[in-house]
Amino acid sequence: MSTVVSADGTTLACTVTGSGPAVVLVDGAIGHRGFDPGVAVAEQLSAHHTVWAYDRRGRGGSGDTAPFAVEREIEDLAAVIAAAGGSAAVFAISSGAALALRAAAAGVGMTRLAVYEPPFSTGTERSELFVGYVAELETAIAEGRRGDAVAAFMTFVGMPGEMVEGMRSAPVWPVFEAVAPTLAYDAAALGGRTGGTVPTELLATVAVPTLVLDGGASPELLRAPSRAVAGAVPGAEYRTLADQTHEVAAEALVPELLKFYA
């Protein structure tokens, strides 16, 4: 493990494996270096690339510094890329993909960007639900009800209520609660307070070669924003991984990444 210091002094924990051109991995909500699919993706990519897997601020071994703004996470990614040599390819998943797209628009030093299912909103109903979710989430975090914050997130992403309640007694629940405040960071990366719609004007400024991926077995709720992102980023490629869901298998994902990064 190594560490990188971001512009505001926050220390970010990183694992660096493999050799070759640098690739930085950006996790989605709750995830960090110890979670799949990132672990398997890093292992398989490391046969051809130097892979930098880092814990986003407030997670795993990384620190955090108040007050939060999406710009701080963009600076975090920039700091990791700087440590990797000043430029790197990036792979980002779910809400991490929204963060990486914003970073690309801000001119962070990416050579290529691949994103998997950035979960923006593409309809009025979903946007309204997103606004309500963010309000519930931020209230729970402010009141120290971390378990309720995690439950709000799981409900918003479609987990049945009885399953959420069952998860509360699972051994992994304290792991989720530990990073509950960072759920607000993911919501911010997606623009959740204003509905989380695809930021088409911002994406139109992305100048990095971009690949947008989704899963053929994923719901339209996730595939529609993937198509919209691909249509908004100039020159972006769009591919669907057959039989994959939001919990994408590294075996299906990595071959596409290797082709794109080559």
mmCIF file of C-alpha atoms in Angstrom:
data_model
loop_
_atom_site.group_PDB
_atom_site.id
_atom_site.type_symbol
_atom_site.label_atom_id
_atom_site.label_comp_id
_atom_site.label_asym_id
_atom_site.label_seq_id
_atom_site.Cartn_x
_atom_site.Cartn_y
_atom_site.Cartn_z
ATOM 1 C CA MET A 1 0.000 0.000 0.000
ATOM 2 C CA SER A 2 1.079 3.559 -0.689
ATOM 3 C CA THR A 3 -0.493 6.926 0.011
ATOM 4 C CA VAL A 4 -1.172 10.055 -2.011
ATOM 5 C CA VAL A 5 -1.887 13.484 -0.555
ATOM 6 C CA SER A 6 -4.655 15.478 -2.216
ATOM 7 C CA ALA A 7 -4.682 19.248 -2.712
ATOM 8 C CA ASP A 8 -6.503 19.905 0.578
ATOM 9 C CA GLY A 9 -4.128 17.686 2.559
ATOM 10 C CA THR A 10 -6.341 14.593 2.662
ATOM 11 C CA THR A 11 -4.343 11.358 2.616
ATOM 12 C CA LEU A 12 -5.606 8.753 0.152
ATOM 13 C CA ALA A 13 -4.731 5.073 0.516
ATOM 14 C CA CYS A 14 -3.689 3.320 -2.708
ATOM 15 C CA THR A 15 -2.717 -0.161 -3.810
ATOM 16 C CA VAL A 16 -0.401 -0.286 -6.816
ATOM 17 C CA THR A 17 0.014 -3.543 -8.758
ATOM 18 C CA GLY A 18 1.408 -4.723 -12.080
ATOM 19 C CA SER A 19 3.534 -2.946 -14.649
ATOM 20 C CA GLY A 20 2.949 -1.048 -17.842
ATOM 21 C CA PRO A 21 0.870 2.041 -18.693
ATOM 22 C CA ALA A 22 -1.019 3.375 -15.667
ATOM 23 C CA VAL A 23 -4.720 2.731 -15.077
ATOM 24 C CA VAL A 24 -6.599 4.282 -12.142
ATOM 25 C CA LEU A 25 -9.760 2.615 -10.785
ATOM 26 C CA VAL A 26 -12.611 4.710 -9.367
ATOM 27 C CA ASP A 27 -15.213 2.925 -7.232
ATOM 28 C CA GLY A 28 -18.909 3.621 -6.942
ATOM 29 C CA ALA A 29 -21.013 4.069 -3.800
ATOM 30 C CA ILE A 30 -19.864 2.223 -0.657
ATOM 31 C CA GLY A 31 -17.074 0.384 -2.506
ATOM 32 C CA HIS A 32 -13.354 0.683 -1.863
ATOM 33 C CA ARG A 33 -10.155 -1.256 -2.651
ATOM 34 C CA GLY A 34 -11.291 -4.370 -0.788
ATOM 35 C CA PHE A 35 -14.538 -4.787 -2.741
ATOM 36 C CA ASP A 36 -15.276 -6.606 -5.983
ATOM 37 C CA PRO A 37 -15.421 -6.127 -8.870
ATOM 38 C CA GLY A 38 -12.500 -3.761 -8.315
ATOM 39 C CA VAL A 39 -10.242 -6.393 -6.743
ATOM 40 C CA ALA A 40 -10.684 -8.805 -9.643
ATOM 41 C CA VAL A 41 -10.459 -6.021 -12.235
ATOM 42 C CA ALA A 42 -7.173 -4.812 -10.740
ATOM 43 C CA GLU A 43 -5.768 -8.338 -10.672
ATOM 44 C CA GLN A 44 -6.610 -9.025 -14.305
ATOM 45 C CA LEU A 45 -5.539 -5.612 -15.613
ATOM 46 C CA SER A 46 -2.225 -5.789 -13.758
ATOM 47 C CA ALA A 47 -0.880 -8.349 -16.231
ATOM 48 C CA HIS A 48 -0.707 -5.492 -18.761
ATOM 49 C CA HIS A 49 -0.893 -2.260 -16.747
ATOM 50 C CA THR A 50 0.256 -0.609 -13.559
ATOM 51 C CA VAL A 51 -3.051 -0.438 -11.707
ATOM 52 C CA TRP A 52 -3.729 2.228 -9.094
ATOM 53 C CA ALA A 53 -6.699 1.323 -6.885
ATOM 54 C CA TYR A 54 -7.434 4.016 -4.320
ATOM 55 C CA ASP A 55 -9.950 4.469 -1.532
ATOM 56 C CA ARG A 56 -12.072 7.510 -2.227
ATOM 57 C CA ARG A 57 -12.069 9.975 0.656
ATOM 58 C CA GLY A 58 -13.904 8.840 3.757
ATOM 59 C CA ARG A 59 -13.548 5.153 2.881
ATOM 60 C CA GLY A 60 -11.198 2.331 3.783
ATOM 61 C CA GLY A 61 -7.746 3.649 4.585
ATOM 62 C CA SER A 62 -8.284 7.166 3.239
ATOM 63 C CA GLY A 63 -8.879 10.248 5.331
ATOM 64 C CA ASP A 64 -11.438 12.993 4.867
ATOM 65 C CA THR A 65 -11.418 16.759 5.264
ATOM 66 C CA ALA A 66 -14.446 19.009 5.731
ATOM 67 C CA PRO A 67 -16.173 20.730 4.109
ATOM 68 C CA PHE A 68 -16.954 18.392 1.227
ATOM 69 C CA ALA A 69 -17.421 19.462 -2.380
ATOM 70 C CA VAL A 70 -17.315 17.431 -5.581
ATOM 71 C CA GLU A 71 -14.272 19.490 -6.542
ATOM 72 C CA ARG A 72 -12.339 17.872 -3.667
ATOM 73 C CA GLU A 73 -12.934 14.414 -5.142
ATOM 74 C CA ILE A 74 -11.885 15.669 -8.559
ATOM 75 C CA GLU A 75 -8.680 16.902 -6.919
ATOM 76 C CA ASP A 76 -8.268 13.475 -5.293
ATOM 77 C CA LEU A 77 -8.392 11.726 -8.652
ATOM 78 C CA ALA A 78 -5.992 14.292 -10.088
ATOM 79 C CA ALA A 79 -3.570 13.623 -7.210
ATOM 80 C CA VAL A 80 -3.624 9.861 -7.843
ATOM 81 C CA ILE A 81 -3.032 10.400 -11.565
ATOM 82 C CA ALA A 82 -0.151 12.748 -10.748
ATOM 83 C CA ALA A 83 1.388 10.065 -8.524
ATOM 84 C CA ALA A 84 0.953 7.556 -11.358
ATOM 85 C CA GLY A 85 3.176 9.687 -13.581
ATOM 86 C CA GLY A 86 1.008 12.631 -14.569
ATOM 87 C CA SER A 87 -1.336 10.867 -16.952
ATOM 88 C CA ALA A 88 -3.306 7.623 -16.834
ATOM 89 C CA ALA A 89 -6.204 5.735 -18.283
ATOM 90 C CA VAL A 90 -9.192 5.561 -15.936
ATOM 91 C CA PHE A 91 -11.908 3.007 -15.323
ATOM 92 C CA ALA A 92 -14.854 4.122 -13.200
ATOM 93 C CA ILE A 93 -18.030 2.322 -12.221
ATOM 94 C CA SER A 94 -21.517 3.478 -11.203
ATOM 95 C CA SER A 95 -21.492 6.799 -9.314
ATOM 96 C CA GLY A 96 -17.703 6.740 -9.573
ATOM 97 C CA ALA A 97 -18.273 7.023 -13.312
ATOM 98 C CA ALA A 98 -20.162 10.280 -12.758
ATOM 99 C CA LEU A 99 -17.222 11.585 -10.740
ATOM 100 C CA ALA A 100 -14.708 10.529 -13.407
ATOM 101 C CA LEU A 101 -16.756 12.176 -16.156
ATOM 102 C CA ARG A 102 -16.777 15.440 -14.192
ATOM 103 C CA ALA A 103 -13.025 15.111 -13.679
ATOM 104 C CA ALA A 104 -12.512 14.565 -17.412
ATOM 105 C CA ALA A 105 -14.551 17.695 -18.148
ATOM 106 C CA ALA A 106 -12.360 19.579 -15.649
ATOM 107 C CA GLY A 107 -9.243 18.615 -17.605
ATOM 108 C CA VAL A 108 -7.744 16.067 -15.210
ATOM 109 C CA GLY A 109 -4.881 14.253 -16.984
ATOM 110 C CA MET A 110 -6.584 11.168 -18.386
ATOM 111 C CA THR A 111 -5.387 9.469 -21.542
ATOM 112 C CA ARG A 112 -8.585 7.417 -21.906
ATOM 113 C CA LEU A 113 -11.749 7.021 -19.831
ATOM 114 C CA ALA A 114 -13.956 3.922 -19.595
ATOM 115 C CA VAL A 115 -17.138 4.107 -17.524
ATOM 116 C CA TYR A 116 -19.670 1.447 -16.581
ATOM 117 C CA GLU A 117 -23.334 2.325 -16.013
ATOM 118 C CA PRO A 118 -23.217 5.871 -14.574
ATOM 119 C CA PRO A 119 -26.622 5.941 -12.787
ATOM 120 C CA PHE A 120 -27.923 9.363 -13.793
ATOM 121 C CA SER A 121 -31.663 9.982 -14.081
ATOM 122 C CA THR A 122 -33.338 10.005 -17.476
ATOM 123 C CA GLY A 123 -36.972 10.587 -16.534
ATOM 124 C CA THR A 124 -39.008 13.029 -14.460
ATOM 125 C CA GLU A 125 -40.220 10.372 -12.018
ATOM 126 C CA ARG A 126 -36.701 9.136 -11.317
ATOM 127 C CA SER A 127 -35.418 12.681 -10.915
ATOM 128 C CA GLU A 128 -38.109 13.423 -8.349
ATOM 129 C CA LEU A 129 -37.258 10.231 -6.476
ATOM 130 C CA PHE A 130 -33.585 11.236 -6.507
ATOM 131 C CA VAL A 131 -34.346 14.615 -4.919
ATOM 132 C CA GLY A 132 -36.383 12.898 -2.191
ATOM 133 C CA TYR A 133 -33.664 10.328 -1.599
ATOM 134 C CA VAL A 134 -30.975 12.993 -1.184
ATOM 135 C CA ALA A 135 -33.097 14.873 1.352
ATOM 136 C CA GLU A 136 -33.689 11.672 3.355
ATOM 137 C CA LEU A 137 -30.027 10.692 3.097
ATOM 138 C CA GLU A 138 -28.651 14.051 4.202
ATOM 139 C CA THR A 139 -31.049 14.223 7.153
ATOM 140 C CA ALA A 140 -30.073 10.747 8.336
ATOM 141 C CA ILE A 141 -26.362 11.564 8.074
ATOM 142 C CA ALA A 142 -26.767 14.896 9.877
ATOM 143 C CA GLU A 143 -28.611 13.151 12.717
ATOM 144 C CA GLY A 144 -26.004 10.391 13.008
ATOM 145 C CA ARG A 145 -28.378 7.668 11.797
ATOM 146 C CA ARG A 146 -25.872 5.897 9.582
ATOM 147 C CA GLY A 147 -27.891 2.697 9.318
ATOM 148 C CA ASP A 148 -30.899 4.645 8.088
ATOM 149 C CA ALA A 149 -28.695 6.401 5.532
ATOM 150 C CA VAL A 150 -27.514 3.058 4.156
ATOM 151 C CA ALA A 151 -31.089 1.750 4.147
ATOM 152 C CA ALA A 152 -32.229 4.827 2.202
ATOM 153 C CA PHE A 153 -29.533 4.192 -0.394
ATOM 154 C CA MET A 154 -30.397 0.509 -0.769
ATOM 155 C CA THR A 155 -34.083 1.299 -1.118
ATOM 156 C CA PHE A 156 -33.369 3.973 -3.727
ATOM 157 C CA VAL A 157 -31.323 1.577 -5.868
ATOM 158 C CA GLY A 158 -34.174 -0.931 -5.846
ATOM 159 C CA MET A 159 -33.594 -3.379 -3.000
ATOM 160 C CA PRO A 160 -36.916 -4.631 -1.538
ATOM 161 C CA GLY A 161 -37.719 -3.327 1.935
ATOM 162 C CA GLU A 162 -37.710 -6.731 3.604
ATOM 163 C CA MET A 163 -34.290 -7.462 2.129
ATOM 164 C CA VAL A 164 -32.952 -4.151 3.425
ATOM 165 C CA GLU A 165 -34.211 -4.954 6.911
ATOM 166 C CA GLY A 166 -32.602 -8.379 6.708
ATOM 167 C CA MET A 167 -29.304 -6.799 5.711
ATOM 168 C CA ARG A 168 -29.212 -4.787 8.934
ATOM 169 C CA SER A 169 -28.304 -7.932 10.875
ATOM 170 C CA ALA A 170 -25.718 -9.124 8.338
ATOM 171 C CA PRO A 171 -22.029 -9.099 9.345
ATOM 172 C CA VAL A 172 -21.231 -6.664 6.523
ATOM 173 C CA TRP A 173 -23.690 -4.011 7.753
ATOM 174 C CA PRO A 174 -21.153 -2.236 10.030
ATOM 175 C CA VAL A 175 -18.837 -1.982 7.013
ATOM 176 C CA PHE A 176 -21.606 -0.167 5.135
ATOM 177 C CA GLU A 177 -22.375 2.085 8.100
ATOM 178 C CA ALA A 178 -18.699 3.065 8.367
ATOM 179 C CA VAL A 179 -18.828 4.719 4.946
ATOM 180 C CA ALA A 180 -22.434 5.958 5.106
ATOM 181 C CA PRO A 181 -21.476 9.663 5.078
ATOM 182 C CA THR A 182 -19.791 9.168 1.697
ATOM 183 C CA LEU A 183 -23.129 8.253 0.131
ATOM 184 C CA ALA A 184 -23.751 11.993 0.056
ATOM 185 C CA TYR A 185 -20.540 12.385 -1.959
ATOM 186 C CA ASP A 186 -21.833 9.968 -4.591
ATOM 187 C CA ALA A 187 -25.184 11.751 -4.709
ATOM 188 C CA ALA A 188 -23.344 15.037 -5.228
ATOM 189 C CA ALA A 189 -21.270 13.597 -8.089
ATOM 190 C CA LEU A 190 -24.539 12.664 -9.773
ATOM 191 C CA GLY A 191 -26.153 16.050 -9.099
ATOM 192 C CA GLY A 192 -28.786 14.404 -6.947
ATOM 193 C CA ARG A 193 -30.113 17.549 -5.265
ATOM 194 C CA THR A 194 -31.385 18.727 -8.635
ATOM 195 C CA GLY A 195 -32.552 15.312 -9.815
ATOM 196 C CA GLY A 196 -29.384 13.645 -11.061
ATOM 197 C CA THR A 197 -30.123 14.200 -14.740
ATOM 198 C CA VAL A 198 -27.458 13.562 -17.387
ATOM 199 C CA PRO A 199 -25.303 16.743 -17.499
ATOM 200 C CA THR A 200 -25.248 16.898 -21.286
ATOM 201 C CA GLU A 201 -23.712 20.388 -21.552
ATOM 202 C CA LEU A 202 -20.852 19.417 -19.238
ATOM 203 C CA LEU A 203 -20.281 16.106 -21.006
ATOM 204 C CA ALA A 204 -20.076 17.899 -24.334
ATOM 205 C CA THR A 205 -16.818 19.459 -23.099
ATOM 206 C CA VAL A 206 -15.108 16.110 -22.431
ATOM 207 C CA ALA A 207 -12.123 15.826 -24.775
ATOM 208 C CA VAL A 208 -10.806 12.462 -23.572
ATOM 209 C CA PRO A 209 -11.425 9.323 -25.685
ATOM 210 C CA THR A 210 -14.306 7.694 -23.815
ATOM 211 C CA LEU A 211 -15.874 4.249 -23.720
ATOM 212 C CA VAL A 212 -19.311 3.817 -22.133
ATOM 213 C CA LEU A 213 -20.292 0.298 -21.133
ATOM 214 C CA ASP A 214 -23.466 -1.237 -19.790
ATOM 215 C CA GLY A 215 -24.798 -4.714 -19.117
ATOM 216 C CA GLY A 216 -27.246 -6.475 -21.389
ATOM 217 C CA ALA A 217 -29.086 -7.882 -18.360
ATOM 218 C CA SER A 218 -29.221 -4.556 -16.508
ATOM 219 C CA PRO A 219 -32.555 -2.723 -16.182
ATOM 220 C CA GLU A 220 -33.446 0.097 -18.530
ATOM 221 C CA LEU A 221 -33.049 2.392 -15.520
ATOM 222 C CA LEU A 222 -29.272 1.922 -15.892
ATOM 223 C CA ARG A 223 -28.955 1.330 -19.610
ATOM 224 C CA ALA A 224 -30.804 4.495 -20.657
ATOM 225 C CA PRO A 225 -28.364 6.853 -18.887
ATOM 226 C CA SER A 226 -25.433 4.901 -20.316
ATOM 227 C CA ARG A 227 -26.723 5.524 -23.828
ATOM 228 C CA ALA A 228 -27.398 9.166 -22.993
ATOM 229 C CA VAL A 229 -23.859 9.661 -21.681
ATOM 230 C CA ALA A 230 -22.401 8.010 -24.777
ATOM 231 C CA GLY A 231 -24.472 10.337 -26.939
ATOM 232 C CA ALA A 232 -23.389 13.428 -25.034
ATOM 233 C CA VAL A 233 -19.606 12.851 -24.923
ATOM 234 C CA PRO A 234 -18.071 13.766 -28.291
ATOM 235 C CA GLY A 235 -16.841 10.690 -30.140
ATOM 236 C CA ALA A 236 -17.636 8.293 -27.304
ATOM 237 C CA GLU A 237 -17.862 4.571 -27.996
ATOM 238 C CA TYR A 238 -20.779 2.601 -26.548
ATOM 239 C CA ARG A 239 -20.795 -1.148 -25.952
ATOM 240 C CA THR A 240 -23.067 -3.581 -24.140
ATOM 241 C CA LEU A 241 -21.670 -6.571 -22.274
ATOM 242 C CA ALA A 242 -23.958 -9.542 -22.909
ATOM 243 C CA ASP A 243 -25.662 -11.084 -19.857
ATOM 244 C CA GLN A 244 -24.048 -8.631 -17.421
ATOM 245 C CA THR A 245 -25.790 -6.625 -14.698
ATOM 246 C CA HIS A 246 -24.655 -3.701 -12.550
ATOM 247 C CA GLU A 247 -22.588 -6.279 -10.630
ATOM 248 C CA VAL A 248 -20.400 -6.777 -13.671
ATOM 249 C CA ALA A 249 -17.994 -9.718 -13.804
ATOM 250 C CA ALA A 250 -14.338 -8.845 -14.294
ATOM 251 C CA GLU A 251 -14.038 -11.662 -16.840
ATOM 252 C CA ALA A 252 -16.527 -9.870 -19.091
ATOM 253 C CA LEU A 253 -15.267 -6.366 -18.420
ATOM 254 C CA VAL A 254 -11.479 -6.559 -18.549
ATOM 255 C CA PRO A 255 -11.129 -7.785 -22.171
ATOM 256 C CA GLU A 256 -13.085 -4.709 -23.314
ATOM 257 C CA LEU A 257 -10.904 -2.433 -21.194
ATOM 258 C CA LEU A 258 -7.711 -3.953 -22.558
ATOM 259 C CA LYS A 259 -8.851 -3.413 -26.142
ATOM 260 C CA PHE A 260 -9.837 0.173 -25.426
ATOM 261 C CA TYR A 261 -6.635 1.034 -23.549
ATOM 262 C CA ALA A 262 -4.331 -0.622 -26.085
#
